[in-house]
Amino acid sequence: MAQFLKGLIVKGGKEEFFNYNYFNFSGLKGQTKVSRSGLHYYSSLVTLVLSSPNEKFMDYLLEQVFETPKVELGNLILSPEYTEQEIEPALETSNKFVCISPLVLLTPAFNDESGKRFINPDTDEFSDLLYESTLTRMERSGWYTPEQMESFYKFQVVPDMNYVNKLREQQKKFARIYSVYDMDVKYEVRGYTLPFTLYAAKEVQDFVFKCGLGAFTHKGFGMLDLANHAPNQRTEPYKFKREGFVPYKSSERQKPTELEEGPDDM
């Protein structure tokens, strides 16, 4: 999916967006089941969630999507049909989030296995790595003054260890190894899928909600949604729609199940 979206961004020809990284996206959400041969989709309608604070970029990317009548991803053949915009929730200085794509804490170097290292979610290192990557991205964005950046020192990620321990008791996985491509080089990283509470300034909450949390967010990792957020009336029609298409139902950010996360490790 990351390579496909990158291809669309380049295909559109707007160089200002070729290296734009302040966006985030999910995997394809639908009725799925994992078998020995891979992930199988049993629904005719799947949802891709895109997020960015830059409406101009979003419209540019969606325009490229809808100019592609047939999309082939692996063995899937897809056709873009309809877009909806999620009504923006009110974020506080403390919010409980769920991951709708895995959190990656470490950015590996070439020929380096460190990106696969397991970090226990209830350690300070887990929160500290997310803090460092978030503040670095916020500073590089140029959207915040030095005074604002200095005020963002309060930051703590507190994973729901009851959830984690229940999965451990059931011998289910919350951390797996994923492949990611950067500059045509394949890396392997560890991703975590678990609920957590984030304590941080509202500007920080807004940034990670729209741009993702952790590393490789522009590659489809670290997408978040609010836990226990009522799905009713959360979306409204957006600009892009295939002519004559009538939506089946209102779409939403879907929480992943353990089955959706794929094979591998921990």
Coordinates of C-alpha atoms in Angstrom, one line a residue:
M1 CA 0.0 0.0 0.0
A2 CA 2.8 2.4 0.8
Q3 CA 4.5 1.9 -2.5
F4 CA 1.1 2.3 -4.3
L5 CA 0.4 5.6 -2.6
K6 CA 3.9 6.9 -3.2
G7 CA 3.5 6.0 -6.9
L8 CA 0.3 8.0 -7.0
I9 CA 1.9 11.0 -5.4
V10 CA 4.7 11.0 -7.9
K11 CA 2.3 10.3 -10.8
G12 CA 0.4 13.4 -10.1
G13 CA 3.4 15.5 -10.9
K14 CA 3.3 18.0 -8.0
E15 CA 6.9 18.1 -6.8
E16 CA 6.0 19.9 -3.6
F17 CA 4.4 16.6 -2.4
F18 CA 7.0 14.1 -3.6
N19 CA 8.7 14.0 -0.2
Y20 CA 5.8 15.1 1.9
N21 CA 5.7 13.0 5.1
Y22 CA 2.9 14.6 7.2
F23 CA 0.2 12.1 6.4
N24 CA -0.8 8.7 7.7
F25 CA -2.9 5.8 6.5
S26 CA -4.3 2.4 7.6
G27 CA -4.2 -1.0 6.0
L28 CA -7.3 -2.1 4.1
K29 CA -10.1 -2.7 6.5
G30 CA -12.8 -5.3 5.9
Q31 CA -13.9 -8.8 6.8
T32 CA -10.7 -10.8 6.9
K33 CA -9.3 -14.1 7.9
V34 CA -5.7 -15.3 8.2
S35 CA -4.8 -18.7 6.6
R36 CA -1.5 -20.4 5.9
S37 CA -1.5 -18.8 2.4
G38 CA -2.0 -15.2 3.8
L39 CA -4.8 -12.7 4.5
H40 CA -8.1 -13.3 2.8
Y41 CA -10.8 -10.6 2.4
Y42 CA -14.4 -11.8 2.5
S43 CA -16.1 -8.4 2.1
S44 CA -16.8 -6.7 -1.3
L45 CA -16.3 -3.3 0.3
V46 CA -13.0 -2.4 2.0
T47 CA -12.0 0.9 3.7
L48 CA -8.7 2.8 3.5
V49 CA -8.3 5.5 6.2
L50 CA -6.2 8.5 5.2
S51 CA -5.2 11.3 7.5
S52 CA -3.3 14.6 7.2
P53 CA -3.6 18.2 8.5
N54 CA -2.9 19.4 4.9
E55 CA -6.2 19.4 3.0
K56 CA -4.5 20.4 -0.2
F57 CA -2.3 17.3 0.0
M58 CA -5.3 15.1 0.8
D59 CA -7.3 16.3 -2.2
Y60 CA -4.3 15.9 -4.4
L61 CA -3.8 12.3 -3.3
L62 CA -7.5 11.4 -3.5
E63 CA -7.6 12.9 -7.0
Q64 CA -4.9 10.5 -8.1
V65 CA -6.7 7.6 -6.4
F66 CA -10.0 8.3 -8.3
E67 CA -8.1 8.7 -11.6
T68 CA -7.0 5.1 -11.2
P69 CA -10.1 3.1 -12.1
K70 CA -8.6 -0.3 -11.2
V71 CA -6.1 -0.9 -8.5
E72 CA -4.2 -4.2 -8.1
L73 CA -2.7 -4.9 -4.7
G74 CA -1.3 -8.4 -4.5
N75 CA -4.3 -10.6 -5.5
L76 CA -6.8 -7.9 -4.8
I77 CA -8.4 -5.9 -7.6
L78 CA -10.0 -2.7 -6.2
S79 CA -12.0 0.2 -7.6
P80 CA -12.3 3.5 -5.7
E81 CA -15.9 4.3 -5.1
Y82 CA -16.6 6.8 -2.3
T83 CA -15.0 9.0 0.3
E84 CA -16.2 10.2 3.6
Q85 CA -14.7 12.7 6.1
E86 CA -14.6 11.9 9.7
I87 CA -16.0 14.5 12.0
E88 CA -13.0 15.7 14.0
P89 CA -13.3 14.7 17.7
A90 CA -12.4 17.0 20.6
L91 CA -9.1 16.0 22.0
E92 CA -8.0 16.6 25.6
T93 CA -4.6 16.6 27.3
S94 CA -5.3 13.0 28.2
N95 CA -6.8 10.6 25.6
K96 CA -7.1 6.9 25.3
F97 CA -6.1 5.7 21.8
V98 CA -6.2 2.4 20.0
C99 CA -3.9 1.5 17.1
I100 CA -5.5 0.9 13.8
S101 CA -2.0 0.3 12.4
P102 CA 1.0 -0.9 14.4
L103 CA 3.3 1.5 16.3
V104 CA 6.9 1.4 15.3
L105 CA 9.4 2.7 17.9
L106 CA 12.8 2.4 16.2
T107 CA 14.1 3.5 12.8
P108 CA 16.7 0.9 11.8
A109 CA 19.9 1.5 9.9
F110 CA 21.0 -0.4 6.9
N111 CA 22.1 -4.0 7.7
D112 CA 21.0 -3.5 11.3
E113 CA 18.8 -5.7 13.3
S114 CA 18.0 -3.1 16.0
G115 CA 14.6 -2.2 14.6
K116 CA 13.3 -5.6 15.6
R117 CA 14.3 -5.3 19.2
F118 CA 11.4 -5.9 21.6
I119 CA 10.7 -3.1 24.1
N120 CA 8.3 -3.8 26.9
P121 CA 5.4 -1.4 26.8
D122 CA 5.4 -0.7 30.5
T123 CA 9.0 0.6 30.5
D124 CA 10.1 4.3 30.3
E125 CA 12.0 3.5 27.1
F126 CA 8.8 2.7 25.3
S127 CA 7.3 6.1 26.1
D128 CA 10.6 8.0 25.7
L129 CA 11.2 6.7 22.1
L130 CA 7.7 7.9 21.1
Y131 CA 8.3 11.2 22.7
E132 CA 11.6 11.8 20.9
S133 CA 10.2 10.8 17.4
T134 CA 7.1 12.9 17.9
L135 CA 8.9 16.1 19.1
T136 CA 11.4 15.7 16.3
R137 CA 8.7 15.5 13.6
M138 CA 6.8 18.4 15.1
E139 CA 9.9 20.6 15.1
R140 CA 10.8 19.7 11.5
S141 CA 7.3 20.6 10.4
G142 CA 7.9 24.3 11.1
W143 CA 4.3 24.6 12.3
Y144 CA 5.2 25.5 15.9
T145 CA 7.2 28.3 17.5
P146 CA 10.3 27.6 19.7
E147 CA 8.2 28.7 22.7
Q148 CA 5.5 26.2 21.8
M149 CA 8.1 23.4 21.3
E150 CA 9.5 24.1 24.8
S151 CA 6.1 23.8 26.3
F152 CA 5.6 20.3 24.9
Y153 CA 7.8 18.6 27.4
K154 CA 4.9 16.9 29.2
F155 CA 4.5 13.6 27.3
Q156 CA 3.8 10.1 28.6
V157 CA 2.4 7.0 26.9
V158 CA 0.8 4.6 29.3
P159 CA -0.1 1.3 27.6
D160 CA -3.2 -0.6 28.9
M161 CA -1.2 -3.5 30.5
N162 CA -4.4 -5.3 31.5
Y163 CA -5.1 -5.7 27.7
V164 CA -1.4 -6.7 27.1
N165 CA -1.4 -9.3 29.9
K166 CA -4.7 -10.8 28.8
L167 CA -3.2 -11.3 25.3
R168 CA -0.1 -12.9 26.9
E169 CA -2.3 -15.3 28.9
Q170 CA -4.2 -16.2 25.8
Q171 CA -0.9 -16.6 23.9
K172 CA -1.9 -14.0 21.4
K173 CA 0.4 -11.4 19.9
F174 CA 0.5 -7.6 20.3
A175 CA 4.0 -7.1 18.8
R176 CA 5.1 -8.5 15.4
I177 CA 7.8 -8.1 12.8
Y178 CA 6.9 -6.1 9.7
S179 CA 8.7 -5.3 6.5
V180 CA 9.0 -1.7 5.4
Y181 CA 10.7 -0.3 2.3
D182 CA 12.5 3.0 2.4
M183 CA 14.5 4.3 -0.7
D184 CA 14.0 0.8 -2.2
V185 CA 15.8 -0.8 0.8
K186 CA 13.9 -3.4 2.8
Y187 CA 14.0 -3.1 6.6
E188 CA 12.4 -5.2 9.3
V189 CA 10.8 -3.4 12.2
R190 CA 8.8 -4.4 15.2
G191 CA 5.3 -3.0 15.4
Y192 CA 3.0 -2.9 18.5
T193 CA -0.8 -3.0 18.4
L194 CA -2.3 -2.1 21.8
P195 CA -4.5 0.6 23.5
F196 CA -2.8 3.3 25.5
T197 CA -3.4 6.6 27.2
L198 CA -1.4 9.6 26.0
Y199 CA -0.7 12.5 28.4
A200 CA 0.4 15.5 26.4
A201 CA -0.5 19.0 25.3
K202 CA -3.5 19.3 23.0
E203 CA -1.3 20.4 20.1
V204 CA 0.7 17.2 20.5
Q205 CA -2.5 15.1 20.7
D206 CA -3.8 16.7 17.5
F207 CA -0.5 16.1 15.7
V208 CA -0.3 12.4 16.4
F209 CA -4.0 11.9 15.7
K210 CA -3.6 13.5 12.2
C211 CA 0.0 12.5 11.4
G212 CA 0.4 9.3 13.3
L213 CA 2.6 8.3 16.2
G214 CA 6.1 6.7 16.1
A215 CA 8.4 5.9 13.1
F216 CA 7.4 5.3 9.5
T217 CA 4.0 7.0 9.8
H218 CA 4.1 8.0 6.1
K219 CA 4.6 4.3 5.4
G220 CA 1.3 3.4 7.1
F221 CA 2.4 2.8 10.7
G222 CA 1.2 4.4 13.9
M223 CA -2.4 5.4 12.9
L224 CA -4.6 6.0 15.9
D225 CA -8.2 6.3 16.8
L226 CA -9.9 7.3 20.1
A227 CA -10.9 4.3 22.2
N228 CA -14.6 3.9 22.9
H229 CA -15.4 6.6 20.4
A230 CA -19.1 6.2 19.3
P231 CA -19.1 5.5 15.6
N232 CA -22.6 6.9 15.0
Q233 CA -22.7 10.1 13.0
R234 CA -18.9 10.2 12.8
T235 CA -18.6 10.7 9.1
E236 CA -20.0 12.9 6.4
P237 CA -19.7 12.7 2.6
Y238 CA -16.5 14.2 1.1
K239 CA -15.6 15.5 -2.3
F240 CA -14.7 12.3 -4.2
K241 CA -17.2 9.8 -5.4
R242 CA -17.5 7.5 -8.4
E243 CA -20.3 8.7 -10.7
G244 CA -23.5 6.9 -10.0
F245 CA -22.2 5.1 -6.8
V246 CA -24.5 4.8 -3.9
P247 CA -22.6 4.1 -0.6
Y248 CA -23.5 0.9 1.1
K249 CA -23.1 2.3 4.6
S250 CA -21.2 4.9 6.6
S251 CA -17.5 3.9 6.9
E252 CA -15.4 4.5 10.0
R253 CA -11.9 3.9 11.4
Q254 CA -12.0 0.2 12.2
K255 CA -10.2 -1.3 15.1
P256 CA -8.0 -4.2 14.1
T257 CA -8.5 -7.7 15.4
E258 CA -5.6 -10.0 16.3
L259 CA -6.4 -11.8 13.1
E260 CA -5.9 -8.8 10.9
E261 CA -2.3 -8.1 12.0
G262 CA -0.6 -10.9 10.0
P263 CA 2.0 -13.4 11.0
D264 CA 5.3 -13.2 12.9
D265 CA 6.9 -12.9 16.3
M266 CA 6.2 -12.0 19.9

